[in-house]
Amino acid sequence: MRKSSIESISSVEMRENPIWRFANRPRSNETELTPVKKLPCKDLKGRLVAAQVTLADGTTVWSFLGNIDTTNARLTEHFITISVENNGKWFHLARYHDFDYEDRSPARLAAFLERDVESVFPIHYDIRAFVLGESDALKGTIELEPQERLTRAEIIAMAVP
């Protein structure tokens, strides 16, 4: 099974295949997503995790989580990505250091979900059933504001050790 984007993956496919990896599309410069069959995974590089996350108000929604470092919770806190589904549409939340933060901010995610910000954040996730690693890196929260806000130089230094 190969999918062109997260938007083309159904909730049934997400439930059946919680880990998806990016792969080059044959004879093309484009990538596609293919399910990872061997679980639990040890590494999430180049992979997305399909999981239901819990919003602050207790509601669960389907999401794709990315940039999770299985051994470093601090790295995950600053680089985690989340895309959230609502009525067949997807919203890709920007991180505080992304250039398009204003367009994909927490307030915009709340509006997309037809809730107020306090009903959405913090968002809780737990992917320990699918991935091997440190518990703090695999179970956590996506806060409205990071506990620690890094400078651009610190972000780059973290990303490129």
mmCIF file of N, CA and C in Angstrom, residues 42-115:
data_model
loop_
_atom_site.group_PDB
_atom_site.id
_atom_site.type_symbol
_atom_site.label_atom_id
_atom_site.label_comp_id
_atom_site.label_asym_id
_atom_site.label_seq_id
_atom_site.Cartn_x
_atom_site.Cartn_y
_atom_site.Cartn_z
ATOM 1 N N LYS A 42 12.043 0.934 16.504
ATOM 2 C CA LYS A 42 13.101 1.449 17.371
ATOM 3 C C LYS A 42 13.441 2.891 17.028
ATOM 4 N N ASP A 43 13.147 3.288 15.809
ATOM 5 C CA ASP A 43 13.572 4.588 15.314
ATOM 6 C C ASP A 43 12.436 5.202 14.499
ATOM 7 N N LEU A 44 12.249 6.489 14.634
ATOM 8 C CA LEU A 44 11.188 7.164 13.889
ATOM 9 C C LEU A 44 11.722 8.144 12.854
ATOM 10 N N LYS A 45 12.986 8.052 12.510
ATOM 11 C CA LYS A 45 13.542 8.936 11.478
ATOM 12 C C LYS A 45 12.845 8.646 10.152
ATOM 13 N N GLY A 46 12.341 9.707 9.530
ATOM 14 C CA GLY A 46 11.646 9.568 8.255
ATOM 15 C C GLY A 46 10.306 8.879 8.378
ATOM 16 N N ARG A 47 9.724 8.919 9.568
ATOM 17 C CA ARG A 47 8.454 8.222 9.800
ATOM 18 C C ARG A 47 7.462 9.128 10.515
ATOM 19 N N LEU A 48 6.203 8.844 10.293
ATOM 20 C CA LEU A 48 5.106 9.513 10.975
ATOM 21 C C LEU A 48 4.340 8.481 11.789
ATOM 22 N N VAL A 49 3.781 8.921 12.899
ATOM 23 C CA VAL A 49 2.977 8.041 13.737
ATOM 24 C C VAL A 49 1.530 8.506 13.668
ATOM 25 N N ALA A 50 0.652 7.598 13.255
ATOM 26 C CA ALA A 50 -0.779 7.867 13.240
ATOM 27 C C ALA A 50 -1.318 7.496 14.614
ATOM 28 N N ALA A 51 -1.918 8.453 15.295
ATOM 29 C CA ALA A 51 -2.415 8.182 16.643
ATOM 30 C C ALA A 51 -3.555 9.127 16.992
ATOM 31 N N GLN A 52 -4.421 8.635 17.846
ATOM 32 C CA GLN A 52 -5.421 9.522 18.402
ATOM 33 C C GLN A 52 -4.762 10.272 19.555
ATOM 34 N N VAL A 53 -4.908 11.573 19.540
ATOM 35 C CA VAL A 53 -4.384 12.412 20.614
ATOM 36 C C VAL A 53 -5.574 12.958 21.386
ATOM 37 N N THR A 54 -5.300 13.357 22.622
ATOM 38 C CA THR A 54 -6.362 13.861 23.486
ATOM 39 C C THR A 54 -6.174 15.356 23.705
ATOM 40 N N LEU A 55 -7.213 16.096 23.366
ATOM 41 C CA LEU A 55 -7.197 17.545 23.568
ATOM 42 C C LEU A 55 -7.451 17.860 25.040
ATOM 43 N N ALA A 56 -7.199 19.077 25.427
ATOM 44 C CA ALA A 56 -7.361 19.494 26.819
ATOM 45 C C ALA A 56 -8.765 19.234 27.351
ATOM 46 N N ASP A 57 -9.777 19.316 26.488
ATOM 47 C CA ASP A 57 -11.160 19.095 26.933
ATOM 48 C C ASP A 57 -11.552 17.619 26.971
ATOM 49 N N GLY A 58 -10.587 16.727 26.684
ATOM 50 C CA GLY A 58 -10.845 15.291 26.737
ATOM 51 C C GLY A 58 -11.245 14.672 25.414
ATOM 52 N N THR A 59 -11.479 15.478 24.405
ATOM 53 C CA THR A 59 -11.827 14.979 23.077
ATOM 54 C C THR A 59 -10.617 14.311 22.435
ATOM 55 N N THR A 60 -10.841 13.209 21.723
ATOM 56 C CA THR A 60 -9.755 12.589 20.971
ATOM 57 C C THR A 60 -9.943 12.890 19.490
ATOM 58 N N VAL A 61 -8.825 13.116 18.807
ATOM 59 C CA VAL A 61 -8.839 13.377 17.372
ATOM 60 C C VAL A 61 -7.695 12.597 16.736
ATOM 61 N N TRP A 62 -7.861 12.246 15.480
ATOM 62 C CA TRP A 62 -6.794 11.571 14.745
ATOM 63 C C TRP A 62 -5.713 12.576 14.376
ATOM 64 N N SER A 63 -4.500 12.102 14.433
ATOM 65 C CA SER A 63 -3.377 12.972 14.096
ATOM 66 C C SER A 63 -2.242 12.152 13.498
ATOM 67 N N PHE A 64 -1.317 12.864 12.903
ATOM 68 C CA PHE A 64 -0.018 12.319 12.525
ATOM 69 C C PHE A 64 1.021 13.120 13.295
ATOM 70 N N LEU A 65 1.899 12.404 13.986
ATOM 71 C CA LEU A 65 2.987 13.015 14.737
ATOM 72 C C LEU A 65 4.288 12.711 14.027
ATOM 73 N N GLY A 66 5.172 13.686 13.966
ATOM 74 C CA GLY A 66 6.462 13.492 13.313
ATOM 75 C C GLY A 66 7.574 14.162 14.105
ATOM 76 N N ASN A 67 8.796 13.915 13.654
ATOM 77 C CA ASN A 67 9.998 14.479 14.281
ATOM 78 C C ASN A 67 10.112 14.101 15.754
ATOM 79 N N ILE A 68 9.766 12.873 16.067
ATOM 80 C CA ILE A 68 9.886 12.394 17.438
ATOM 81 C C ILE A 68 11.205 11.650 17.564
ATOM 82 N N ASP A 69 12.027 12.109 18.489
ATOM 83 C CA ASP A 69 13.281 11.437 18.793
ATOM 84 C C ASP A 69 12.989 10.459 19.925
ATOM 85 N N THR A 70 13.206 9.178 19.697
ATOM 86 C CA THR A 70 12.818 8.149 20.662
ATOM 87 C C THR A 70 13.671 8.136 21.925
ATOM 88 N N THR A 71 14.752 8.905 21.928
ATOM 89 C CA THR A 71 15.649 8.905 23.085
ATOM 90 C C THR A 71 15.843 10.284 23.711
ATOM 91 N N ASN A 72 15.244 11.325 23.129
ATOM 92 C CA ASN A 72 15.527 12.667 23.608
ATOM 93 C C ASN A 72 14.237 13.497 23.670
ATOM 94 N N ALA A 73 13.642 13.561 24.856
ATOM 95 C CA ALA A 73 12.379 14.284 25.033
ATOM 96 C C ALA A 73 12.528 15.778 24.754
ATOM 97 N N ARG A 74 13.670 16.355 25.085
ATOM 98 C CA ARG A 74 13.882 17.789 24.849
ATOM 99 C C ARG A 74 13.902 18.085 23.352
ATOM 100 N N LEU A 75 14.575 17.269 22.590
ATOM 101 C CA LEU A 75 14.606 17.434 21.138
ATOM 102 C C LEU A 75 13.186 17.310 20.578
ATOM 103 N N THR A 76 12.468 16.302 21.042
ATOM 104 C CA THR A 76 11.089 16.115 20.594
ATOM 105 C C THR A 76 10.232 17.334 20.919
ATOM 106 N N GLU A 77 10.374 17.873 22.106
ATOM 107 C CA GLU A 77 9.565 19.030 22.509
ATOM 108 C C GLU A 77 9.692 20.185 21.516
ATOM 109 N N HIS A 78 10.885 20.414 21.004
ATOM 110 C CA HIS A 78 11.101 21.553 20.113
ATOM 111 C C HIS A 78 10.843 21.252 18.641
ATOM 112 N N PHE A 79 10.903 19.973 18.266
ATOM 113 C CA PHE A 79 10.786 19.647 16.844
ATOM 114 C C PHE A 79 9.558 18.826 16.466
ATOM 115 N N ILE A 80 8.790 18.369 17.432
ATOM 116 C CA ILE A 80 7.627 17.544 17.119
ATOM 117 C C ILE A 80 6.689 18.282 16.160
ATOM 118 N N THR A 81 6.141 17.531 15.231
ATOM 119 C CA THR A 81 5.126 18.075 14.335
ATOM 120 C C THR A 81 3.829 17.323 14.588
ATOM 121 N N ILE A 82 2.731 18.015 14.387
ATOM 122 C CA ILE A 82 1.426 17.372 14.508
ATOM 123 C C ILE A 82 0.513 17.914 13.422
ATOM 124 N N SER A 83 -0.167 16.981 12.786
ATOM 125 C CA SER A 83 -1.208 17.299 11.818
ATOM 126 C C SER A 83 -2.479 16.666 12.367
ATOM 127 N N VAL A 84 -3.548 17.444 12.421
ATOM 128 C CA VAL A 84 -4.789 17.012 13.059
ATOM 129 C C VAL A 84 -5.911 16.978 12.030
ATOM 130 N N GLU A 85 -6.724 15.916 12.109
ATOM 131 C CA GLU A 85 -7.842 15.737 11.187
ATOM 132 C C GLU A 85 -9.140 16.214 11.827
ATOM 133 N N ASN A 86 -9.984 16.851 11.025
ATOM 134 C CA ASN A 86 -11.318 17.252 11.462
ATOM 135 C C ASN A 86 -12.237 17.239 10.249
ATOM 136 N N ASN A 87 -13.223 16.379 10.288
ATOM 137 C CA ASN A 87 -14.214 16.272 9.205
ATOM 138 C C ASN A 87 -13.563 16.086 7.839
ATOM 139 N N GLY A 88 -12.550 15.226 7.786
ATOM 140 C CA GLY A 88 -11.908 14.902 6.518
ATOM 141 C C GLY A 88 -10.884 15.913 6.037
ATOM 142 N N LYS A 89 -10.655 16.960 6.808
ATOM 143 C CA LYS A 89 -9.655 17.965 6.447
ATOM 144 C C LYS A 89 -8.532 17.919 7.482
ATOM 145 N N TRP A 90 -7.366 18.418 7.070
ATOM 146 C CA TRP A 90 -6.182 18.358 7.934
ATOM 147 C C TRP A 90 -5.624 19.752 8.202
ATOM 148 N N PHE A 91 -5.090 19.907 9.419
ATOM 149 C CA PHE A 91 -4.406 21.136 9.811
ATOM 150 C C PHE A 91 -3.022 20.755 10.307
ATOM 151 N N HIS A 92 -2.011 21.434 9.801
ATOM 152 C CA HIS A 92 -0.624 21.159 10.150
ATOM 153 C C HIS A 92 -0.137 22.289 11.061
ATOM 154 N N LEU A 93 -0.015 22.012 12.355
ATOM 155 C CA LEU A 93 0.380 23.017 13.331
ATOM 156 C C LEU A 93 1.839 23.407 13.149
ATOM 157 N N ALA A 94 2.104 24.697 13.145
ATOM 158 C CA ALA A 94 3.482 25.192 13.057
ATOM 159 C C ALA A 94 4.097 25.205 14.458
ATOM 160 N N ARG A 95 5.402 25.022 14.498
ATOM 161 C CA ARG A 95 6.134 25.162 15.754
ATOM 162 C C ARG A 95 6.506 26.629 15.933
ATOM 163 N N TYR A 96 6.793 27.027 17.152
ATOM 164 C CA TYR A 96 7.049 28.442 17.435
ATOM 165 C C TYR A 96 8.168 29.028 16.591
ATOM 166 N N HIS A 97 9.068 28.206 16.094
ATOM 167 C CA HIS A 97 10.205 28.706 15.314
ATOM 168 C C HIS A 97 10.001 28.571 13.808
ATOM 169 N N ASP A 98 8.840 28.100 13.373
ATOM 170 C CA ASP A 98 8.578 27.974 11.936
ATOM 171 C C ASP A 98 8.260 29.347 11.336
ATOM 172 N N PHE A 99 8.675 29.538 10.090
ATOM 173 C CA PHE A 99 8.491 30.831 9.428
ATOM 174 C C PHE A 99 7.023 31.204 9.245
ATOM 175 N N ASP A 100 6.150 30.213 9.142
ATOM 176 C CA ASP A 100 4.729 30.472 8.898
ATOM 177 C C ASP A 100 3.870 30.266 10.149
ATOM 178 N N TYR A 101 4.479 30.536 11.288
ATOM 179 C CA TYR A 101 3.793 30.339 12.565
ATOM 180 C C TYR A 101 2.458 31.084 12.623
ATOM 181 N N GLU A 102 2.392 32.295 12.143
ATOM 182 C CA GLU A 102 1.150 33.080 12.209
ATOM 183 C C GLU A 102 0.005 32.394 11.446
ATOM 184 N N ASP A 103 0.325 31.777 10.315
ATOM 185 C CA ASP A 103 -0.702 31.125 9.501
ATOM 186 C C ASP A 103 -1.152 29.781 10.075
ATOM 187 N N ARG A 104 -0.264 29.124 10.829
ATOM 188 C CA ARG A 104 -0.574 27.780 11.348
ATOM 189 C C ARG A 104 -0.385 27.731 12.871
ATOM 190 N N SER A 105 -0.808 28.764 13.546
ATOM 191 C CA SER A 105 -0.610 28.932 14.984
ATOM 192 C C SER A 105 -1.583 28.065 15.794
ATOM 193 N N PRO A 106 -1.347 27.942 17.106
ATOM 194 C CA PRO A 106 -2.296 27.242 17.968
ATOM 195 C C PRO A 106 -3.708 27.837 17.903
ATOM 196 N N ALA A 107 -3.806 29.152 17.811
ATOM 197 C CA ALA A 107 -5.135 29.779 17.707
ATOM 198 C C ALA A 107 -5.839 29.347 16.425
ATOM 199 N N ARG A 108 -5.086 29.225 15.338
ATOM 200 C CA ARG A 108 -5.679 28.776 14.067
ATOM 201 C C ARG A 108 -6.099 27.306 14.145
ATOM 202 N N LEU A 109 -5.300 26.489 14.858
ATOM 203 C CA LEU A 109 -5.694 25.083 15.059
ATOM 204 C C LEU A 109 -6.992 25.021 15.855
ATOM 205 N N ALA A 110 -7.098 25.804 16.914
ATOM 206 C CA ALA A 110 -8.322 25.817 17.713
ATOM 207 C C ALA A 110 -9.524 26.205 16.856
ATOM 208 N N ALA A 111 -9.365 27.223 16.022
ATOM 209 C CA ALA A 111 -10.459 27.637 15.139
ATOM 210 C C ALA A 111 -10.816 26.520 14.156
ATOM 211 N N PHE A 112 -9.803 25.831 13.617
ATOM 212 C CA PHE A 112 -10.019 24.699 12.710
ATOM 213 C C PHE A 112 -10.847 23.612 13.398
ATOM 214 N N LEU A 113 -10.589 23.396 14.683
ATOM 215 C CA LEU A 113 -11.306 22.374 15.454
ATOM 216 C C LEU A 113 -12.609 22.903 16.056
ATOM 217 N N GLU A 114 -12.918 24.175 15.792
ATOM 218 C CA GLU A 114 -14.127 24.827 16.283
ATOM 219 C C GLU A 114 -14.190 24.794 17.813
ATOM 220 N N ARG A 115 -13.046 25.137 18.419
ATOM 221 C CA ARG A 115 -12.923 25.192 19.878
ATOM 222 C C ARG A 115 -12.107 26.412 20.258
#
